[in-house]
């Protein structure tokens, strides 16, 4: 075979393989190592290296080397902007021996000379330097021909594209991560705002201090026990925190009345779900159902609730959760006109009202979560923190919870409603 | 990449025969170069690379062989290529590898 023909086949074979290698989504380091092998092997070059440019440190960091030894610097610093610009403008391989006027080539002259490096090829993609390829002498001892330089330019362009792709991916990953962190920060800010709001709501009612926060936590417990994902659980908690926001507009004398309030006062108080809905509706919440939870948390499955006397399926699910959490907290905290009820009574009340006031599956989930904590099936201490240790460890609570769970197993809300 | 691949080597005195096989043409061929370096470090003065089972040598293979040549020359060892077919000899001549190695049989 004529030498020229064989040379063509060999180098074009290398070029084709290089193109394939760069287009594959393989390991980046392996891609660079393979690319360097292909370039050196295509032209019989004794040694060389591929470096990636870091615009942060203005450095060329070696990604792959062949025959440069341990003493060759792993990182080459570009001295100034003029040099970077000089490399960026480079469209042809730079003769290292003729570039010594630049500080960069002076600084690394010894390293380049020790390894007989002859060419530095800037890898420029879209007018940005992404790296360089360093090439040593050819095995045949001949100088680089114009044919060699053309092949080098073609092959190094592929390598440059490979590095640029990698940079782009890294940048995308970095931005995605940054976005995720910003989103987390926003969510945290939102949650903190919601909690602050809940505290503000509770401040208005001196007798039910901490009520909104506790309802948020009970709602969170129920949603988690239902197996909802983290975001949904968080949404349930927020709905609980804000369910009584409408109370901010109700007169303090009504909310803080030490006696049972009269019909007129009750009518004023009972407006708080609709007012809460109107307050929350214009706000863009990350969780869609927050305003609905405020509006319908006093609805009952049997249609005897307010404001709209909705029945079972018409009541938004989130409102059913908040309703249960709200009622549970009302029963388990002291009120000005009523002491908190003992745990056994509360559980019996939940069981009795499952299907009447509360969705049975939610009562089941709530009781199950409580039982898991009491029997130490879970290490969480959410109920203990909210209710106090002694309250939960009263005699007979565990059998009562088990009984409630057995009694409600397989009972749908519809059948219970029909019994009422 | 076949990670179970082992380089075939025979040693006799200060000579090591390393079988190139087709792995020479892949990134896994770097093991052949590492094995040659290991043999040189262990005192081998002659590295024989056998191409009996190597049909063609691509650019990766050439680069790996240049690595073997570089390692041997740095340690004052000799490299011999044996059982090389004619096309491959022509390639080695064209790229200048034959300036650094002896071709045998």
Short mmCIF file of N, CA, C and O in Angstrom, two decimals, chain B residues 30-68:
data_model
loop_
_atom_site.label_atom_id
_atom_site.label_comp_id
_atom_site.label_asym_id
_atom_site.label_seq_id
_atom_site.Cartn_x
_atom_site.Cartn_y
_atom_site.Cartn_z
N UNK B 30 -3.63 0.06 28.08
CA UNK B 30 -2.69 0.73 29.00
C UNK B 30 -2.10 -0.27 29.98
O UNK B 30 -1.02 -0.05 30.52
N UNK B 31 -2.82 -1.39 30.19
CA UNK B 31 -2.29 -2.43 31.09
C UNK B 31 -1.03 -3.07 30.51
O UNK B 31 -0.15 -3.50 31.25
N UNK B 32 -1.01 -3.16 29.19
CA UNK B 32 0.17 -3.73 28.54
C UNK B 32 1.37 -2.81 28.81
O UNK B 32 2.46 -3.28 29.18
N UNK B 33 1.15 -1.53 28.68
CA UNK B 33 2.22 -0.57 28.95
C UNK B 33 2.65 -0.65 30.42
O UNK B 33 3.85 -0.66 30.72
N UNK B 34 1.68 -0.74 31.30
CA UNK B 34 2.01 -0.83 32.74
C UNK B 34 2.81 -2.09 33.03
O UNK B 34 3.76 -2.08 33.82
N UNK B 35 2.41 -3.21 32.37
CA UNK B 35 3.12 -4.47 32.58
C UNK B 35 4.57 -4.35 32.09
O UNK B 35 5.50 -4.83 32.75
N UNK B 36 4.75 -3.70 30.94
CA UNK B 36 6.11 -3.50 30.41
C UNK B 36 6.93 -2.67 31.39
O UNK B 36 8.09 -2.98 31.67
N UNK B 37 6.31 -1.61 31.90
CA UNK B 37 7.02 -0.76 32.88
C UNK B 37 7.39 -1.57 34.12
O UNK B 37 8.46 -1.41 34.69
N UNK B 38 6.47 -2.44 34.53
CA UNK B 38 6.72 -3.27 35.72
C UNK B 38 7.91 -4.20 35.46
O UNK B 38 8.79 -4.36 36.32
N UNK B 39 7.93 -4.79 34.25
CA UNK B 39 9.03 -5.69 33.90
C UNK B 39 10.36 -4.92 33.85
O UNK B 39 11.39 -5.43 34.32
N UNK B 40 10.32 -3.72 33.31
CA UNK B 40 11.54 -2.90 33.24
C UNK B 40 12.01 -2.56 34.66
O UNK B 40 13.20 -2.69 34.99
N UNK B 41 11.06 -2.15 35.49
CA UNK B 41 11.40 -1.82 36.88
C UNK B 41 11.96 -3.05 37.61
O UNK B 41 12.78 -2.92 38.53
N UNK B 42 11.50 -4.24 37.20
CA UNK B 42 11.95 -5.48 37.86
C UNK B 42 13.32 -5.93 37.32
O UNK B 42 13.85 -6.96 37.74
N UNK B 43 13.85 -5.20 36.36
CA UNK B 43 15.22 -5.51 35.89
C UNK B 43 15.31 -6.07 34.49
O UNK B 43 16.42 -6.41 34.03
N UNK B 44 14.20 -6.18 33.79
CA UNK B 44 14.27 -6.67 32.40
C UNK B 44 15.01 -5.67 31.53
O UNK B 44 14.77 -4.47 31.61
N UNK B 45 15.87 -6.19 30.70
CA UNK B 45 16.64 -5.32 29.81
C UNK B 45 16.09 -5.37 28.38
O UNK B 45 16.39 -4.51 27.57
N UNK B 46 15.33 -6.41 28.10
CA UNK B 46 14.74 -6.52 26.77
C UNK B 46 13.24 -6.81 26.92
O UNK B 46 12.84 -7.76 27.60
N UNK B 47 12.46 -5.96 26.28
CA UNK B 47 11.01 -6.18 26.26
C UNK B 47 10.64 -6.59 24.84
O UNK B 47 10.89 -5.85 23.89
N UNK B 48 10.10 -7.79 24.72
CA UNK B 48 9.64 -8.26 23.41
C UNK B 48 8.12 -8.15 23.39
O UNK B 48 7.43 -8.75 24.23
N UNK B 49 7.61 -7.34 22.46
CA UNK B 49 6.16 -7.25 22.33
C UNK B 49 5.77 -8.16 21.16
O UNK B 49 6.23 -7.96 20.03
N UNK B 50 4.97 -9.16 21.50
CA UNK B 50 4.59 -10.14 20.48
C UNK B 50 3.23 -9.76 19.87
O UNK B 50 2.24 -9.58 20.59
N UNK B 51 3.23 -9.66 18.53
CA UNK B 51 2.01 -9.26 17.82
C UNK B 51 1.35 -10.46 17.11
O UNK B 51 0.55 -10.27 16.19
N UNK B 52 1.70 -11.66 17.55
CA UNK B 52 1.18 -12.87 16.90
C UNK B 52 -0.34 -12.91 16.85
O UNK B 52 -0.92 -13.45 15.91
N UNK B 53 -0.99 -12.38 17.87
CA UNK B 53 -2.46 -12.40 17.90
C UNK B 53 -3.05 -11.02 17.61
O UNK B 53 -4.21 -10.75 17.94
N UNK B 54 -2.26 -10.16 17.02
CA UNK B 54 -2.73 -8.79 16.75
C UNK B 54 -2.83 -8.59 15.24
O UNK B 54 -1.83 -8.56 14.55
N UNK B 55 -4.08 -8.44 14.79
CA UNK B 55 -4.28 -8.30 13.36
C UNK B 55 -3.89 -6.91 12.86
O UNK B 55 -3.14 -6.74 11.91
N UNK B 56 -4.45 -5.90 13.53
CA UNK B 56 -4.10 -4.53 13.15
C UNK B 56 -3.75 -3.75 14.41
O UNK B 56 -4.12 -4.14 15.52
N UNK B 57 -3.05 -2.65 14.21
CA UNK B 57 -2.74 -1.76 15.33
C UNK B 57 -3.33 -0.39 14.97
O UNK B 57 -3.02 0.16 13.92
N UNK B 58 -4.19 0.12 15.85
CA UNK B 58 -4.78 1.44 15.57
C UNK B 58 -3.99 2.54 16.29
O UNK B 58 -2.93 2.29 16.87
N UNK B 59 -4.53 3.74 16.30
CA UNK B 59 -3.80 4.87 16.89
C UNK B 59 -3.60 4.70 18.39
O UNK B 59 -2.57 5.09 18.94
N UNK B 60 -4.61 4.12 19.06
CA UNK B 60 -4.45 3.91 20.50
C UNK B 60 -3.29 2.94 20.73
O UNK B 60 -2.43 3.16 21.59
N UNK B 61 -3.27 1.87 19.92
CA UNK B 61 -2.19 0.89 20.02
C UNK B 61 -0.83 1.53 19.80
O UNK B 61 0.12 1.27 20.56
N UNK B 62 -0.74 2.39 18.79
CA UNK B 62 0.54 3.07 18.51
C UNK B 62 0.95 3.91 19.71
O UNK B 62 2.12 3.89 20.14
N UNK B 63 -0.01 4.65 20.28
CA UNK B 63 0.30 5.51 21.42
C UNK B 63 0.81 4.69 22.60
O UNK B 63 1.77 5.08 23.28
N UNK B 64 0.17 3.54 22.82
CA UNK B 64 0.60 2.68 23.94
C UNK B 64 2.02 2.14 23.68
O UNK B 64 2.86 2.11 24.59
N UNK B 65 2.28 1.76 22.44
CA UNK B 65 3.62 1.26 22.11
C UNK B 65 4.67 2.36 22.25
O UNK B 65 5.80 2.11 22.71
N UNK B 66 4.28 3.60 21.92
CA UNK B 66 5.21 4.72 22.12
C UNK B 66 5.51 4.89 23.61
O UNK B 66 6.63 5.24 23.99
N UNK B 67 4.48 4.63 24.43
CA UNK B 67 4.69 4.68 25.89
C UNK B 67 5.69 3.62 26.34
O UNK B 67 6.53 3.88 27.21
N UNK B 68 5.57 2.43 25.74
CA UNK B 68 6.51 1.34 26.09
C UNK B 68 7.93 1.74 25.67
O UNK B 68 8.89 1.58 26.44
#
